[in-house]
PDB file of C-alpha atoms in Angstrom:
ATOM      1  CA  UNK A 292      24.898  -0.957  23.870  1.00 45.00           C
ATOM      2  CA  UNK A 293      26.281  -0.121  20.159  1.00 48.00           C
ATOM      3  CA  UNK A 294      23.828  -0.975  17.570  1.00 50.00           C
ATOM      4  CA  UNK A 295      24.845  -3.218  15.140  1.00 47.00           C
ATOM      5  CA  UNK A 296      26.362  -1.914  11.657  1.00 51.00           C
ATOM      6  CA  UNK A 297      25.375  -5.261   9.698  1.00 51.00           C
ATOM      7  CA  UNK A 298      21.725  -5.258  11.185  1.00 46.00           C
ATOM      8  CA  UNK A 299      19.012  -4.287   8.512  1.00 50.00           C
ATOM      9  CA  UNK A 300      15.497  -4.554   9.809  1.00 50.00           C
ATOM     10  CA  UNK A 301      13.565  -5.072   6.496  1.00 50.00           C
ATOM     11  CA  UNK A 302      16.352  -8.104   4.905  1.00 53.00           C
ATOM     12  CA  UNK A 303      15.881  -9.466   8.799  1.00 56.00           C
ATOM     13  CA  UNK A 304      12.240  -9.380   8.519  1.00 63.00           C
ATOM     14  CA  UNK A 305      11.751  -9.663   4.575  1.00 70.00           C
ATOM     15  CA  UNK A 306      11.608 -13.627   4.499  1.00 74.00           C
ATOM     16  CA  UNK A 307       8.388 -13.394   7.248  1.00 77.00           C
ATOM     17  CA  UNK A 308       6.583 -11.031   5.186  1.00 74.00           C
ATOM     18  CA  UNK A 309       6.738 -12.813   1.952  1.00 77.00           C
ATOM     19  CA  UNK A 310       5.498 -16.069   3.329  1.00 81.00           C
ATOM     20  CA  UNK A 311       2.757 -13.777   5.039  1.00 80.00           C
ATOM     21  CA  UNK A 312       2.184 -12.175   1.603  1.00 77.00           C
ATOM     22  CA  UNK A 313       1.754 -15.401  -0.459  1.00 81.00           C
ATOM     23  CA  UNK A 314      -0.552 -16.897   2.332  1.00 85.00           C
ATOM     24  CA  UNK A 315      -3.055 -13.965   1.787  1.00 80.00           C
ATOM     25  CA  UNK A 316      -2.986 -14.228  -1.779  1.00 80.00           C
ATOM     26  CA  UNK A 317      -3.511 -17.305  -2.006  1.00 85.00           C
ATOM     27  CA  UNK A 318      -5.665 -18.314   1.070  1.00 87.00           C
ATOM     28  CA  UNK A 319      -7.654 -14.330   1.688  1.00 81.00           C
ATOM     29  CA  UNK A 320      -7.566 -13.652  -1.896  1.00 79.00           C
ATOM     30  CA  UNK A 321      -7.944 -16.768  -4.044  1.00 82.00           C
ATOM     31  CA  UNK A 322      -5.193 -15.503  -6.020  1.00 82.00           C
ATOM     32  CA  UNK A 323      -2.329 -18.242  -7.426  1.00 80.00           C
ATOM     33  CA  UNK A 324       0.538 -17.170  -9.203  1.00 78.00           C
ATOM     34  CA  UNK A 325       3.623 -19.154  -9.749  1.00 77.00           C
ATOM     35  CA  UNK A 326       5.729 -16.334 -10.335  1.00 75.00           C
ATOM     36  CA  UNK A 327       8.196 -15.529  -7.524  1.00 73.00           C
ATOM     37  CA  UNK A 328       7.797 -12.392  -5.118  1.00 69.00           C
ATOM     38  CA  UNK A 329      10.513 -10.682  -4.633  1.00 69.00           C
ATOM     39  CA  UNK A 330      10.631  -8.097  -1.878  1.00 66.00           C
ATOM     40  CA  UNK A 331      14.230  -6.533  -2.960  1.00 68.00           C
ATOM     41  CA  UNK A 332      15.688  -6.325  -6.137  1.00 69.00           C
ATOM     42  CA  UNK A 333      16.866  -3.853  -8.430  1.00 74.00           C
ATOM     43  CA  UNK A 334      13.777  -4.415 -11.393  1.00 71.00           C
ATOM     44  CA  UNK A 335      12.684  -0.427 -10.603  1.00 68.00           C
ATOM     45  CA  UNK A 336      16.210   0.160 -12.898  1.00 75.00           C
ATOM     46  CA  UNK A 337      14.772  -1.907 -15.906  1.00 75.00           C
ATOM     47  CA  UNK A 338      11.463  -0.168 -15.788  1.00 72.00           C
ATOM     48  CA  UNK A 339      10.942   1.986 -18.878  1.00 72.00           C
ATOM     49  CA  UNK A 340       9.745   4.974 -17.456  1.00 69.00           C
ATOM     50  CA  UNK A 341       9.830   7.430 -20.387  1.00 73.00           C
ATOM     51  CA  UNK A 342       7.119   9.615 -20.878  1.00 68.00           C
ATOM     52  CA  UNK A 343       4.945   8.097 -22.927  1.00 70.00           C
ATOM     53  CA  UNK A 344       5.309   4.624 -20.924  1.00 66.00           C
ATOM     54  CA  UNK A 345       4.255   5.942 -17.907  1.00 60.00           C
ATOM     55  CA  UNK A 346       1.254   3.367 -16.949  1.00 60.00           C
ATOM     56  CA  UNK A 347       2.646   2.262 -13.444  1.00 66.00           C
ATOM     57  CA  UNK A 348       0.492   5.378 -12.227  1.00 75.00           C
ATOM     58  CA  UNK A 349      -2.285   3.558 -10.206  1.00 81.00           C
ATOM     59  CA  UNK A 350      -4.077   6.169  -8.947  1.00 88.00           C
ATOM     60  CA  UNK A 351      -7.040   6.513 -12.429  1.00 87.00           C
ATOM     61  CA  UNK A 352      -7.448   2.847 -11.430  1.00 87.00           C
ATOM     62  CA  UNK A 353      -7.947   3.748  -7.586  1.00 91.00           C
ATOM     63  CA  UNK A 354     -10.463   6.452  -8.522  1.00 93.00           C
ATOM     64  CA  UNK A 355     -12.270   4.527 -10.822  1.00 93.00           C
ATOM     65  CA  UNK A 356     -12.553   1.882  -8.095  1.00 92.00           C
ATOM     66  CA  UNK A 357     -13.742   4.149  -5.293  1.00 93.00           C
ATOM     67  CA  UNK A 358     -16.336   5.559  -8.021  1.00 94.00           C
ATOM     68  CA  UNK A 359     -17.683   2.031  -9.120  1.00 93.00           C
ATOM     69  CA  UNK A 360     -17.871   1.294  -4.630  1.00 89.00           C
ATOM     70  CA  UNK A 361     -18.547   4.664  -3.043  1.00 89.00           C
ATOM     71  CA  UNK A 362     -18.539   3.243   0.502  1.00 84.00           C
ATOM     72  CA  UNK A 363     -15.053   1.924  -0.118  1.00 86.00           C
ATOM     73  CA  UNK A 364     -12.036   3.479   2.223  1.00 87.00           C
ATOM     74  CA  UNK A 365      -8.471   4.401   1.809  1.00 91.00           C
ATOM     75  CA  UNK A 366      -6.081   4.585   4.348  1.00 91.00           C
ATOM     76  CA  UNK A 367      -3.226   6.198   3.763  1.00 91.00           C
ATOM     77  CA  UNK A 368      -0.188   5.049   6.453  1.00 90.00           C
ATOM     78  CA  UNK A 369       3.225   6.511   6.231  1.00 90.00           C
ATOM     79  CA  UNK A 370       6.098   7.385   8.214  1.00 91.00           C
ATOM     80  CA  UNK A 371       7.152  10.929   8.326  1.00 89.00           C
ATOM     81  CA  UNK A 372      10.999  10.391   8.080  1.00 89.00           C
ATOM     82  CA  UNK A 373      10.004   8.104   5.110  1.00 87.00           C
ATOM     83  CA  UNK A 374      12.490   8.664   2.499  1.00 83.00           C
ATOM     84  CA  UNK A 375      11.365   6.043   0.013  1.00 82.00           C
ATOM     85  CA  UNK A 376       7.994   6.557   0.022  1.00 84.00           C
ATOM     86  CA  UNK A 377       7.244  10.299   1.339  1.00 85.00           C
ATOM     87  CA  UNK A 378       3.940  10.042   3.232  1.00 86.00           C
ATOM     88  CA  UNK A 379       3.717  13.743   2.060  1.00 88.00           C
ATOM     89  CA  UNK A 380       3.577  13.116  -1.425  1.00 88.00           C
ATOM     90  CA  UNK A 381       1.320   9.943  -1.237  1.00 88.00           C
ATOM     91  CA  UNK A 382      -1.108  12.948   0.711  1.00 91.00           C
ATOM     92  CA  UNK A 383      -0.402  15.363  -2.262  1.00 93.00           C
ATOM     93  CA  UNK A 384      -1.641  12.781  -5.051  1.00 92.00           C
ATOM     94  CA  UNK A 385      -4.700  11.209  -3.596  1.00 92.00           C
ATOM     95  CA  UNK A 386      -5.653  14.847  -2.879  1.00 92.00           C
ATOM     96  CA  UNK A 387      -5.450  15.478  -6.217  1.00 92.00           C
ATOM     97  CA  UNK A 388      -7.013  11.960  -7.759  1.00 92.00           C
ATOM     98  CA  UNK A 389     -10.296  12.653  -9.715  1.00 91.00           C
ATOM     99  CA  UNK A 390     -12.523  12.689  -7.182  1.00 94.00           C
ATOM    100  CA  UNK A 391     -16.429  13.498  -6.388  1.00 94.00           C
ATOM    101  CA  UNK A 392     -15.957  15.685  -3.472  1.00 93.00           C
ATOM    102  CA  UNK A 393     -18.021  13.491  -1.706  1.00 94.00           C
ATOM    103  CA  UNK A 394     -16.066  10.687  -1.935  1.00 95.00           C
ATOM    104  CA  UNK A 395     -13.102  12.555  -0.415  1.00 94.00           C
ATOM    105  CA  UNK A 396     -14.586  11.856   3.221  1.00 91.00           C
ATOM    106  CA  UNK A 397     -13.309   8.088   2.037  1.00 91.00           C
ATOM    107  CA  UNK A 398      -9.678   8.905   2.154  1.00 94.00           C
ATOM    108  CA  UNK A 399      -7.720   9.062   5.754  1.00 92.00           C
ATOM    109  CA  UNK A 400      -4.534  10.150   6.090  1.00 93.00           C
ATOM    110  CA  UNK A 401      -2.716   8.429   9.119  1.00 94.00           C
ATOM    111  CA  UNK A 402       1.212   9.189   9.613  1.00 93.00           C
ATOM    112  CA  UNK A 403       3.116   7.855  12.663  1.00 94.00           C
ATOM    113  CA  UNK A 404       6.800   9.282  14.120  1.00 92.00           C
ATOM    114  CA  UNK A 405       8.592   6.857  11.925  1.00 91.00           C
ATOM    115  CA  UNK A 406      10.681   5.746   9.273  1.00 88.00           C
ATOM    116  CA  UNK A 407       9.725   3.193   6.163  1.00 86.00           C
ATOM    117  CA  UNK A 408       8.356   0.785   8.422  1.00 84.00           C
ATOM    118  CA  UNK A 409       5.659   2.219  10.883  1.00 87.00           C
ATOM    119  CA  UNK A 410       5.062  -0.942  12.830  1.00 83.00           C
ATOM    120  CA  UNK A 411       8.505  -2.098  13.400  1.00 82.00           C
ATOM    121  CA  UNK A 412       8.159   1.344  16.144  1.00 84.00           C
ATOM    122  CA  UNK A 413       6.376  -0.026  19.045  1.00 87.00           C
ATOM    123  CA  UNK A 414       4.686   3.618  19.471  1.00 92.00           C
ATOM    124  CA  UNK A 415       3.561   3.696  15.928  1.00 91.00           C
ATOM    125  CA  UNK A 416       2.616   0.023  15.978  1.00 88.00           C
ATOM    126  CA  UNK A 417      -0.341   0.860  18.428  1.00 90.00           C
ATOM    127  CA  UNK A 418      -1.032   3.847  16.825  1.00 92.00           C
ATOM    128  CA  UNK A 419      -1.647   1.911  13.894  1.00 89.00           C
ATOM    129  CA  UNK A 420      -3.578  -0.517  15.087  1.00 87.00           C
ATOM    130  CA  UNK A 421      -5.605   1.621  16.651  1.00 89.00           C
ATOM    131  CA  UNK A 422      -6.239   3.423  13.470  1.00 90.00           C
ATOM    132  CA  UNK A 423      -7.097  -0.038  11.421  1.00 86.00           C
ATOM    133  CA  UNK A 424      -9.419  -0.847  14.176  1.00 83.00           C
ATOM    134  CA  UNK A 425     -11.140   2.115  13.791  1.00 84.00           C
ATOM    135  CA  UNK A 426     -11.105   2.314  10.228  1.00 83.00           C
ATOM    136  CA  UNK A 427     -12.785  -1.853  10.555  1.00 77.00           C
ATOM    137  CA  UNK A 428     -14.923  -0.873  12.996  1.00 74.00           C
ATOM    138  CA  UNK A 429     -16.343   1.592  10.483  1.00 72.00           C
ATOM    139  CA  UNK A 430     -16.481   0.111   7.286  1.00 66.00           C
ATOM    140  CA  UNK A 431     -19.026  -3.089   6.516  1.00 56.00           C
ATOM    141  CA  UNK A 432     -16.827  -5.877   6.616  1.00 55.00           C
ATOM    142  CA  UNK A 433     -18.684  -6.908   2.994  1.00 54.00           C
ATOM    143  CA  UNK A 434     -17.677  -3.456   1.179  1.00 60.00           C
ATOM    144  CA  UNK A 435     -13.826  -3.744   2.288  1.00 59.00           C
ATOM    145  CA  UNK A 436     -13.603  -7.402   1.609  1.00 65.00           C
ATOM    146  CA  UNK A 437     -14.814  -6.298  -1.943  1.00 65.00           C
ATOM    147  CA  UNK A 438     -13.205  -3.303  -2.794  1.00 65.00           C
ATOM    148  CA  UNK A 439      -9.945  -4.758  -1.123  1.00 68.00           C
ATOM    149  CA  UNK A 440     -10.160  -7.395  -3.242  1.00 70.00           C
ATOM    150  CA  UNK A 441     -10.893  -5.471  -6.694  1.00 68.00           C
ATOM    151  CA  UNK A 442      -8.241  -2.943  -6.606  1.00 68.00           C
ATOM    152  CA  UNK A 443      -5.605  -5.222  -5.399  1.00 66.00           C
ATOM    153  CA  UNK A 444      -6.135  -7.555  -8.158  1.00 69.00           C
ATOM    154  CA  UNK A 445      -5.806  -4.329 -10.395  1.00 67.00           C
ATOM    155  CA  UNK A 446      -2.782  -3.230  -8.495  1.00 61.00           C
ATOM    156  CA  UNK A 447      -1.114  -6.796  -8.731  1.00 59.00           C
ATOM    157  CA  UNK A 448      -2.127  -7.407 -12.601  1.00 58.00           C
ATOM    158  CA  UNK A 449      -0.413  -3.314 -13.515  1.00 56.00           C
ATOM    159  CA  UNK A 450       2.439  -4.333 -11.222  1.00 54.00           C
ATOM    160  CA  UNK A 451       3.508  -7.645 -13.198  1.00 50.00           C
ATOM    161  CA  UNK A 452       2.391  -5.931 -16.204  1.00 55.00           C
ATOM    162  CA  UNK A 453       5.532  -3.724 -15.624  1.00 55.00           C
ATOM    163  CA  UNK A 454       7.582  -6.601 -14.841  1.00 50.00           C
ATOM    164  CA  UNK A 455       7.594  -8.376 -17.831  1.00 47.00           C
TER     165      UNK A 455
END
């Protein structure tokens, strides 16, 4: 059987995870916001990403975090044909993030035999949740509630910062 040429996973499956999205924000997260979510658009090409405007860098803001919670986790999840966001270079920069070397035993690199979208692969899908389980399992269920919590209100508040 052909595949088809008009199929695209992520527009086929885009509409699901935004009404997932703004049910955890609002419901998980207590977080309301009227503004819109948009999963595809072409915003990146209004960004002003000179040099001296370069604040969309989140990674100060995750090391600060993991400082202020030192029993907070990262996982890091990519797919290794990724070519919008390299799980390589994701691994390069939190290597490098400004970090107590004791706190480095909190980041965990997990990368799965796929493209953009790990658990649309029904190999990588159990890998994955295999790895979340474990990384759960783990982790006090208080301290990743928490730490979830603060740096993805940080992450949302830069990234709408960068949208106006």
């Amino acid at each position: 059987m052909a595949a088809r040429s008009d199929y695209d996973p992520v527009m086929t499956i885009g509409s699901g995870f935004i009404s997932a999205y703004r049910d955890y924000l609002a419901k998980a997260l207590n977080v309301n916001t009227v503004q819109d979510y948009v999963s595809d658009s072409n915003a990146i090409y209004y960004w002003n990403m000179t040099p001296e405007n370069r604040s969309f860098n989140l990674l100060t803001a995750l090391s600060e975090t993991m400082k202020m919670n030192p029993r907070m986790k990262v996982m890091v999840l990519g797919g290794i044909y990724d070519l919008a966001t390299p799980y390589f270079v994701a691994q390069y920069h939190l290597n490098h993030l400004s970090l107590p070397e004791k706190l480095r035993a909190n980041l965990q690199f997990n990368r799965y035999e796929s493209g953009h979208l790990p658990y649309l692969d029904e190999k990588s899908l159990q890998q994955l949740h295999q790895d979340l389980r474990d990384l759960l399992r783990d982790s006090s269920a208080d301290c990743w509630k928490m730490a979830t919590e603060a740096l993805f209100k940080r992450l949302h508040l830069e990234t709408f910062k960068q949208l106006k």
